[in-house]
Each structure stands twice: as C-alpha cells, then as structure tokens.
PDB file of C-alpha atoms in Angstrom:
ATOM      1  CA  UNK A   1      93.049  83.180  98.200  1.00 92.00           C
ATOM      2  CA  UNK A   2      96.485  84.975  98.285  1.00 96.00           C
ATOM      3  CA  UNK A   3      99.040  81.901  97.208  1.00 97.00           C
ATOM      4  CA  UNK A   4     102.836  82.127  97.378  1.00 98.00           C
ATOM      5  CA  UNK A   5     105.168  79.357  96.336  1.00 98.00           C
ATOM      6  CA  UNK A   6     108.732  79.112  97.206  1.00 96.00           C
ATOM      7  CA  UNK A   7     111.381  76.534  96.189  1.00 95.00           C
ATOM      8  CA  UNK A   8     114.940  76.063  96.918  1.00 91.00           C
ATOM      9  CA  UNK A   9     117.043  75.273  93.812  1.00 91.00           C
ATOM     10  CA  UNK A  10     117.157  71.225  94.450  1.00 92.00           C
ATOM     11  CA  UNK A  11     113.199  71.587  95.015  1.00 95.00           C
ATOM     12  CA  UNK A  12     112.321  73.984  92.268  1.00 97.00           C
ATOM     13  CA  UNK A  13     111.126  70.777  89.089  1.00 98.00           C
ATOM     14  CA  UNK A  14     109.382  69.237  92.268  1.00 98.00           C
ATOM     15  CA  UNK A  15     107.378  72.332  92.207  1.00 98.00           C
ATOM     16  CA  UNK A  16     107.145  72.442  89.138  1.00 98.00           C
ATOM     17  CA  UNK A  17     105.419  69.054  88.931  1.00 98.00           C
ATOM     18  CA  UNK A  18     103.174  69.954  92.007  1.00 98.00           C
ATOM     19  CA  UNK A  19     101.864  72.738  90.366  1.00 98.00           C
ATOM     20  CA  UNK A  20     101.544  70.724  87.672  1.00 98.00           C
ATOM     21  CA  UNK A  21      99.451  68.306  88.836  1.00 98.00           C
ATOM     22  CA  UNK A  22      97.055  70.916  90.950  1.00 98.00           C
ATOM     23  CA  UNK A  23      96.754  73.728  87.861  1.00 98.00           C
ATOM     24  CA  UNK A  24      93.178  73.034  88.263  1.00 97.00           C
ATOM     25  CA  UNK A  25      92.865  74.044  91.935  1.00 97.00           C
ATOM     26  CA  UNK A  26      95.693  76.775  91.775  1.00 97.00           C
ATOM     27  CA  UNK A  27      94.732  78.413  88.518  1.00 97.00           C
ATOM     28  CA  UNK A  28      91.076  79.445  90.804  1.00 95.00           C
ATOM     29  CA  UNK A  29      93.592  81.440  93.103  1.00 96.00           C
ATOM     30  CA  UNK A  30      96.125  84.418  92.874  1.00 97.00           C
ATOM     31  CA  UNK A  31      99.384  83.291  92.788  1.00 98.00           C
ATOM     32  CA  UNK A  32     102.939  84.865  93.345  1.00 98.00           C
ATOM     33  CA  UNK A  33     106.404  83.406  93.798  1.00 98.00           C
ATOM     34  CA  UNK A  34     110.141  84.422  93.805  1.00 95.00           C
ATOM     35  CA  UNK A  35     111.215  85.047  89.975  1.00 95.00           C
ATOM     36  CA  UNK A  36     112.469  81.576  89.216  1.00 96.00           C
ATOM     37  CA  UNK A  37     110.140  79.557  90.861  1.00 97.00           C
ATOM     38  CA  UNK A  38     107.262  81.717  89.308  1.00 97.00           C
ATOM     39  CA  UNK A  39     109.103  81.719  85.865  1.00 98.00           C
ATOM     40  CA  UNK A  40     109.575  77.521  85.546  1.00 98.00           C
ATOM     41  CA  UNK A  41     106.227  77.109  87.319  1.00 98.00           C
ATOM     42  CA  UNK A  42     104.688  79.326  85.166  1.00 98.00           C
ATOM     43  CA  UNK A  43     106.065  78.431  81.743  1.00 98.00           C
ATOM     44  CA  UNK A  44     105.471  74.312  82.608  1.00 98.00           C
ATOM     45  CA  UNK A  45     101.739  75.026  83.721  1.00 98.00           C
ATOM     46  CA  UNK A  46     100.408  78.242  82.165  1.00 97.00           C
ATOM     47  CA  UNK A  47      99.577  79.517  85.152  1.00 97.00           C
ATOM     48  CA  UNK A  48      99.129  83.633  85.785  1.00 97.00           C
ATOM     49  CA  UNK A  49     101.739  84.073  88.749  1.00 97.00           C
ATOM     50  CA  UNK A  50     103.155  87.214  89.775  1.00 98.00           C
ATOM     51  CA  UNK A  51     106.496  87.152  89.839  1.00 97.00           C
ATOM     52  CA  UNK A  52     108.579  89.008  92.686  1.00 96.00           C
ATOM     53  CA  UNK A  53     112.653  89.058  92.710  1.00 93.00           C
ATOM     54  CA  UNK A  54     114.599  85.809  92.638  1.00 87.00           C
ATOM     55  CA  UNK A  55     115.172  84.614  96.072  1.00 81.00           C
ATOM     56  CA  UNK A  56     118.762  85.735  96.259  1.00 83.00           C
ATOM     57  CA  UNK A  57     118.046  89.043  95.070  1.00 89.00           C
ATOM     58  CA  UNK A  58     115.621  89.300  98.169  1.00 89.00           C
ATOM     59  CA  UNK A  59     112.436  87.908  96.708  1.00 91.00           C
ATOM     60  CA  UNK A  60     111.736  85.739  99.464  1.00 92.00           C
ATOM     61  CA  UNK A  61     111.914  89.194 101.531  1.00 94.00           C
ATOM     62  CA  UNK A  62     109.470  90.703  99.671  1.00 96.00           C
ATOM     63  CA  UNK A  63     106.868  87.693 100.227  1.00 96.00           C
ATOM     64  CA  UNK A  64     107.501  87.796 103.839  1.00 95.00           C
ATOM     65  CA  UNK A  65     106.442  91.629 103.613  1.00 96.00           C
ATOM     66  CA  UNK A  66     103.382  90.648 102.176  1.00 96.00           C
ATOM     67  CA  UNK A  67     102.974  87.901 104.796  1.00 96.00           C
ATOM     68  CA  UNK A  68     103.701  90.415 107.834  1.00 95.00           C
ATOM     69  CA  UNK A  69     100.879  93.164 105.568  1.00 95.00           C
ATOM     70  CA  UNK A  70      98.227  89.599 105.839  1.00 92.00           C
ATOM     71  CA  UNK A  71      98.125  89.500 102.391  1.00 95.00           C
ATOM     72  CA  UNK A  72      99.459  85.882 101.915  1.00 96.00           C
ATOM     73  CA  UNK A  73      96.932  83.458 102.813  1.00 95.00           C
ATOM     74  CA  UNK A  74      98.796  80.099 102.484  1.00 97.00           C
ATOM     75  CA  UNK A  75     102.767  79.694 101.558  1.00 97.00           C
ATOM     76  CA  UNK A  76     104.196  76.708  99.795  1.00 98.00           C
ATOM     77  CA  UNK A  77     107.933  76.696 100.737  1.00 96.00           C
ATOM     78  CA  UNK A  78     109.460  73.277  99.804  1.00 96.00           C
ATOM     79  CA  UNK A  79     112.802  73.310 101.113  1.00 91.00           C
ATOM     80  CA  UNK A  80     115.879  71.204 101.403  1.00 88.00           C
ATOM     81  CA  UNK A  81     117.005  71.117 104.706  1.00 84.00           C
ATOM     82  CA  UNK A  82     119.786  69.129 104.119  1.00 86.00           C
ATOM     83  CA  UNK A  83     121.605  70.981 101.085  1.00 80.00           C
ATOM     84  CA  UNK A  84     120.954  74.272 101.598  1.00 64.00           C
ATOM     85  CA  UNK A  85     122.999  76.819  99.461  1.00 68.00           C
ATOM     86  CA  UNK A  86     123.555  79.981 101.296  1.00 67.00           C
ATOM     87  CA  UNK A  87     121.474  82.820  99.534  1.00 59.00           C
ATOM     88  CA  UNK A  88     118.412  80.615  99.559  1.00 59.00           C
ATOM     89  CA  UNK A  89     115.665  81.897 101.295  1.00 63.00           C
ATOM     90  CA  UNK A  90     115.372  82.431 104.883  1.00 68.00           C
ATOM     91  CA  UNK A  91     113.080  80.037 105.948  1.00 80.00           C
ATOM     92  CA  UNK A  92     113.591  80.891 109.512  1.00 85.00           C
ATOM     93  CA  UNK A  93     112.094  84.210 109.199  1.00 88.00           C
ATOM     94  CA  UNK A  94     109.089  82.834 106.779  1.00 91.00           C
ATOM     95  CA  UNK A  95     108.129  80.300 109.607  1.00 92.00           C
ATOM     96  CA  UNK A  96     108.053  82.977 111.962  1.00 93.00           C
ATOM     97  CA  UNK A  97     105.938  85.044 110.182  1.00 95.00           C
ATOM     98  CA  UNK A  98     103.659  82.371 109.158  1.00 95.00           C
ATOM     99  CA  UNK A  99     103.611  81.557 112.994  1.00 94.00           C
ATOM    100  CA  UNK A 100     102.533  85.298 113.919  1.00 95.00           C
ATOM    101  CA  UNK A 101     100.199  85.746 111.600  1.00 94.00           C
ATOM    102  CA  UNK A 102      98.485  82.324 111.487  1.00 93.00           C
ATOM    103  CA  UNK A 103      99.397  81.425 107.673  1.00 95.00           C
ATOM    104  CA  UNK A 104      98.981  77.623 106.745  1.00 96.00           C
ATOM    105  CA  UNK A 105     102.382  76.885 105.580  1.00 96.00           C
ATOM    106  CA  UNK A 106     103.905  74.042 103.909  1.00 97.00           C
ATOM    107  CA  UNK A 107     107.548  73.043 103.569  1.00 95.00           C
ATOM    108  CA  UNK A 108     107.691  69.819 102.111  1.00 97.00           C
ATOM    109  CA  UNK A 109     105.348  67.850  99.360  1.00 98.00           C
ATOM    110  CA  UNK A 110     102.652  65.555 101.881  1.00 98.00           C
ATOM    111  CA  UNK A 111     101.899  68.672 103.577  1.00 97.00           C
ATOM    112  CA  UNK A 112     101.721  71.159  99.892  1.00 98.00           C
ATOM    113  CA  UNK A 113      99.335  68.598  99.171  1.00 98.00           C
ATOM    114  CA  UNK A 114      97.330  68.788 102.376  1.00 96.00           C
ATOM    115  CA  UNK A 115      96.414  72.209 102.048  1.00 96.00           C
ATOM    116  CA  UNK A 116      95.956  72.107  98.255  1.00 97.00           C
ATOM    117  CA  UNK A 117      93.396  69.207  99.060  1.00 95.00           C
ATOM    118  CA  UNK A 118      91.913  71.595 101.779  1.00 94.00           C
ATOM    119  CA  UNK A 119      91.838  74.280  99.745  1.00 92.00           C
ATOM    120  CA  UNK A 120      89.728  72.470  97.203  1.00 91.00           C
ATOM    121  CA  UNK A 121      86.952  71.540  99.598  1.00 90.00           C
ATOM    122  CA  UNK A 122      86.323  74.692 101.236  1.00 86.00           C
ATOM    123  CA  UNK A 123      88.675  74.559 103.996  1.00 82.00           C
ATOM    124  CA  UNK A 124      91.089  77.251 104.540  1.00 76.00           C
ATOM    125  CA  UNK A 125      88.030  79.690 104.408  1.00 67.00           C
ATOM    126  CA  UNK A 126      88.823  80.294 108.225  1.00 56.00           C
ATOM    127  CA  UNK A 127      90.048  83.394 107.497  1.00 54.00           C
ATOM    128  CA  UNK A 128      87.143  85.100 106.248  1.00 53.00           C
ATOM    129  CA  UNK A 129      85.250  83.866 108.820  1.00 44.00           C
ATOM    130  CA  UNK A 130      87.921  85.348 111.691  1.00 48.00           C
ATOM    131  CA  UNK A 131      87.874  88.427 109.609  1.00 48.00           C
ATOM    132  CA  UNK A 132      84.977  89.007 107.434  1.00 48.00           C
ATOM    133  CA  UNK A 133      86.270  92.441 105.978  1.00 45.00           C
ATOM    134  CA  UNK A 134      89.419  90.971 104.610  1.00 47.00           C
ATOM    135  CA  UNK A 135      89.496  91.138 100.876  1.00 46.00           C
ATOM    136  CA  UNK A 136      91.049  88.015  98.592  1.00 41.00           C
TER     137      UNK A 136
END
C-alpha cells in the first residue's frame, strides 16, 4: 500500500515515535511524506520514505495530488487543532479529498494506530477488491 504521513510542527516527534514503534508494519509498505516529517521520521527509524516538499513550501499539495490521482491508499495526518501555525497544511482540503476518494485517514494517534493495526491483519485490502486492476 501507498502510505503518506503528515505532521504539524507540535506533532512531528509524536510521529516520529509512531513510526517508531510500527517500523515493522510500515517498512512492508511505500511510504512518502512532506520533507520534514519524512526527513525526522526517516533518520529516527531507517525507514525508505519518499520525501515531497516541506509542507509550507506546498508539500502537503503535492500529496493531495496524489490522493485526487488514487495513488494514496491511507494518510496519517496528526494534527493540532488547537495551535495551528498558519502555513501548516491544509487539512481541510486533505479531508475532502480523503472523503471523495474513500482514503482511510487518520488525524490523531488512537486512530494512526487503528489503521496501522488493520493494516497488519489484512484489512485495508478493500481496495483491491473494489478495484482489482489497481496497482500498489
């Protein structure tokens, strides 16, 4: 599966521990972030990620392009709704897009660990099975 991982500044070492913690299950998956989340997460876990812009520099755009293309199969976006500095990324727009294209999204650490948990047994293969031609 298609991963990306997003983190606002305040959130970005509790991604970093997150990934941490589920290298095992995330290192079986492509992976791509914005360039600071994918550069700490990265050098902390040793983790291949592909790295897009930094989220002010319009990284976060990039992954929603992907997203609106369907090739992101499950975003991790842990947020902080309550200190948000303005040129974080747009979460409006990446909920939306998640929404339209039915993309299992997390924004906040019980639910990243849902769908990692899910994703180690088998069951976020949905979308091969609603589209069998779709390459991962």
């Amino acid at each position: 599966m298609n991963i990306a991982i997003i983190a606002h500044d305040s959130k970005k070492e509790l991604m970093v521990q997150f990934c941490i913690a589920y290298s095992g299950i995330l290192s079986q998956h492509n992976i791509c972030a914005t360039g600071t989340t994918g550069k700490l997460v990265a050098e902390a876990t040793g983790l291949r990620i592909f790295r897009f812009l930094s989220g002010e520099q319009g990284g976060d755009q990039q992954i929603a392009a992907r997203i609106a293309c369907n090739e992101i199969d499950l975003l991790i976006f842990l947020r902080d709704p309550i200190t948000m500095k303005p040129g974080e990324p747009d979460e409006a727009n990446l909920i939306r897009l998640c929404d339209v294209h039915s993309i299992p999204l997390a924004t906040n650490i019980a639910t990243a660990e849902a769908l990692v948990h899910a994703l180690e047994k088998g069951d976020l293969d949905w979308r091969n099975i609603v589209n069998p031609k779709r390459q991962i």
